[in-house]
Amino acid sequence: MFLFRRGPARVTPADAHLRTRGEDAVLLDVREPAEWAAGHAPGAVHAPLSALQAGAALPPAAQGRPLIVICRSGHRSQRAAKLLTGRGAAAVDVQGGMNAWAAAGLPVVVGHGNSGSIA
């Protein structure tokens, strides 16, 4: 049994929402394009984990800023936060991902601002 957790910290959806509204932190959504298109958090920046793993740079809006990483369930965001932390970024991930975000009653939108869903 491990007594100490290795890797980046985790935050709740409510904490992520507060930290990306009032601070300089960016909510970085690492889901794939079809998932993003179905619905995402307002103001989130999209950078698929597959692209990050292939060496892609962060989108300009996320560069040099604290990152709060989110996916659908929290598994990919953990991997992405670890990858980004290894690159020198300040990154944490959201426990439960977008599923937990939506369950907490936080907004989910599509590109044109209408209500979205979690794919």
Short mmCIF file of C-alpha atoms in Angstrom, two decimals:
data_model
loop_
_atom_site.label_atom_id
_atom_site.label_comp_id
_atom_site.label_asym_id
_atom_site.label_seq_id
_atom_site.Cartn_x
_atom_site.Cartn_y
_atom_site.Cartn_z
CA MET A 1 0.00 0.00 0.00
CA PHE A 2 1.31 3.47 -0.90
CA LEU A 3 1.06 6.11 1.79
CA PHE A 4 2.07 8.97 -0.45
CA ARG A 5 0.48 9.83 -3.78
CA ARG A 6 2.86 10.40 -6.67
CA GLY A 7 2.11 12.86 -9.40
CA PRO A 8 0.08 16.05 -9.67
CA ALA A 9 -2.64 17.01 -7.23
CA ARG A 10 -6.35 16.60 -7.92
CA VAL A 11 -9.16 19.10 -7.42
CA THR A 12 -12.94 18.84 -7.28
CA PRO A 13 -15.09 20.18 -10.12
CA ALA A 14 -16.35 23.00 -7.87
CA ASP A 15 -12.78 24.00 -6.99
CA ALA A 16 -11.77 23.84 -10.66
CA HIS A 17 -14.71 26.08 -11.57
CA LEU A 18 -13.77 28.64 -8.93
CA ARG A 19 -10.06 28.58 -9.74
CA THR A 20 -10.62 29.12 -13.46
CA ARG A 21 -13.10 31.93 -12.93
CA GLY A 22 -11.22 34.06 -10.44
CA GLU A 23 -7.59 33.21 -11.05
CA ASP A 24 -5.21 33.07 -13.95
CA ALA A 25 -5.68 29.27 -14.22
CA VAL A 26 -6.85 27.66 -17.45
CA LEU A 27 -9.24 24.71 -17.66
CA LEU A 28 -7.52 22.45 -20.21
CA ASP A 29 -9.83 19.84 -21.76
CA VAL A 30 -7.82 16.87 -23.05
CA ARG A 31 -10.69 14.87 -24.56
CA GLU A 32 -10.75 14.00 -28.24
CA PRO A 33 -12.40 16.35 -30.79
CA ALA A 34 -15.79 14.55 -30.95
CA GLU A 35 -16.08 14.62 -27.15
CA TRP A 36 -15.17 18.31 -27.08
CA ALA A 37 -17.70 19.11 -29.81
CA ALA A 38 -20.53 17.41 -27.87
CA GLY A 39 -20.01 19.70 -24.90
CA HIS A 40 -17.33 21.32 -22.76
CA ALA A 41 -17.00 23.78 -19.91
CA PRO A 42 -17.36 27.45 -20.89
CA GLY A 43 -13.96 29.07 -21.34
CA ALA A 44 -12.09 25.76 -21.49
CA VAL A 45 -9.14 25.38 -23.85
CA HIS A 46 -8.95 22.22 -25.96
CA ALA A 47 -5.77 20.15 -26.33
CA PRO A 48 -6.40 16.42 -26.93
CA LEU A 49 -4.23 14.09 -24.86
CA SER A 50 -3.29 12.19 -28.03
CA ALA A 51 -1.77 15.38 -29.47
CA LEU A 52 0.04 16.24 -26.24
CA GLN A 53 1.48 12.72 -26.06
CA ALA A 54 2.69 13.12 -29.65
CA GLY A 55 4.64 16.22 -28.59
CA ALA A 56 2.22 19.00 -29.53
CA ALA A 57 2.67 22.30 -27.76
CA LEU A 58 -0.04 23.72 -25.55
CA PRO A 59 -2.45 26.12 -27.26
CA PRO A 60 -1.29 29.75 -26.86
CA ALA A 61 -4.11 30.54 -24.39
CA ALA A 62 -2.73 27.88 -22.02
CA GLN A 63 0.98 28.58 -22.30
CA GLY A 64 2.69 29.89 -19.17
CA ARG A 65 -0.45 29.66 -17.05
CA PRO A 66 -1.49 27.26 -14.26
CA LEU A 67 -3.44 24.37 -15.76
CA ILE A 68 -6.47 22.55 -14.41
CA VAL A 69 -6.77 19.50 -16.65
CA ILE A 70 -10.08 17.75 -17.34
CA CYS A 71 -11.29 14.79 -19.43
CA ARG A 72 -14.47 12.70 -19.34
CA SER A 73 -13.87 10.63 -16.19
CA GLY A 74 -10.54 11.77 -14.75
CA HIS A 75 -8.24 9.04 -16.07
CA ARG A 76 -6.81 10.82 -19.11
CA SER A 77 -6.55 14.10 -17.22
CA GLN A 78 -4.34 12.41 -14.61
CA ARG A 79 -2.02 11.23 -17.37
CA ALA A 80 -2.06 14.64 -19.04
CA ALA A 81 -1.34 16.48 -15.77
CA LYS A 82 1.61 14.17 -15.12
CA LEU A 83 2.90 14.70 -18.68
CA LEU A 84 2.52 18.47 -18.44
CA THR A 85 4.11 18.61 -14.99
CA GLY A 86 7.04 16.72 -16.47
CA ARG A 87 7.32 19.47 -19.08
CA GLY A 88 7.51 22.08 -16.33
CA ALA A 89 3.89 23.24 -16.28
CA ALA A 90 1.92 23.80 -13.08
CA ALA A 91 -0.90 21.29 -13.59
CA VAL A 92 -3.58 19.58 -11.51
CA ASP A 93 -6.44 17.43 -12.71
CA VAL A 94 -10.17 17.34 -11.97
CA GLN A 95 -11.46 14.33 -10.03
CA GLY A 96 -14.25 12.63 -11.95
CA GLY A 97 -13.73 14.77 -15.06
CA MET A 98 -16.59 16.23 -17.07
CA ASN A 99 -18.95 13.56 -15.74
CA ALA A 100 -18.46 14.93 -12.23
CA TRP A 101 -18.50 18.52 -13.56
CA ALA A 102 -21.95 18.03 -15.11
CA ALA A 103 -23.22 16.05 -12.08
CA ALA A 104 -22.25 19.02 -9.90
CA GLY A 105 -24.56 21.21 -11.99
CA LEU A 106 -21.75 23.16 -13.61
CA PRO A 107 -22.33 24.47 -17.15
CA VAL A 108 -21.63 22.46 -20.29
CA VAL A 109 -21.82 24.22 -23.66
CA VAL A 110 -21.15 23.57 -27.34
CA GLY A 111 -19.22 25.90 -29.65
CA HIS A 112 -22.03 28.39 -30.19
CA GLY A 113 -22.91 28.69 -26.49
CA ASN A 114 -25.95 26.42 -26.32
CA SER A 115 -26.20 23.64 -23.74
CA GLY A 116 -24.03 20.66 -24.52
CA SER A 117 -23.68 17.12 -23.26
CA ILE A 118 -20.89 14.83 -22.16
CA ALA A 119 -20.02 12.27 -24.84
#
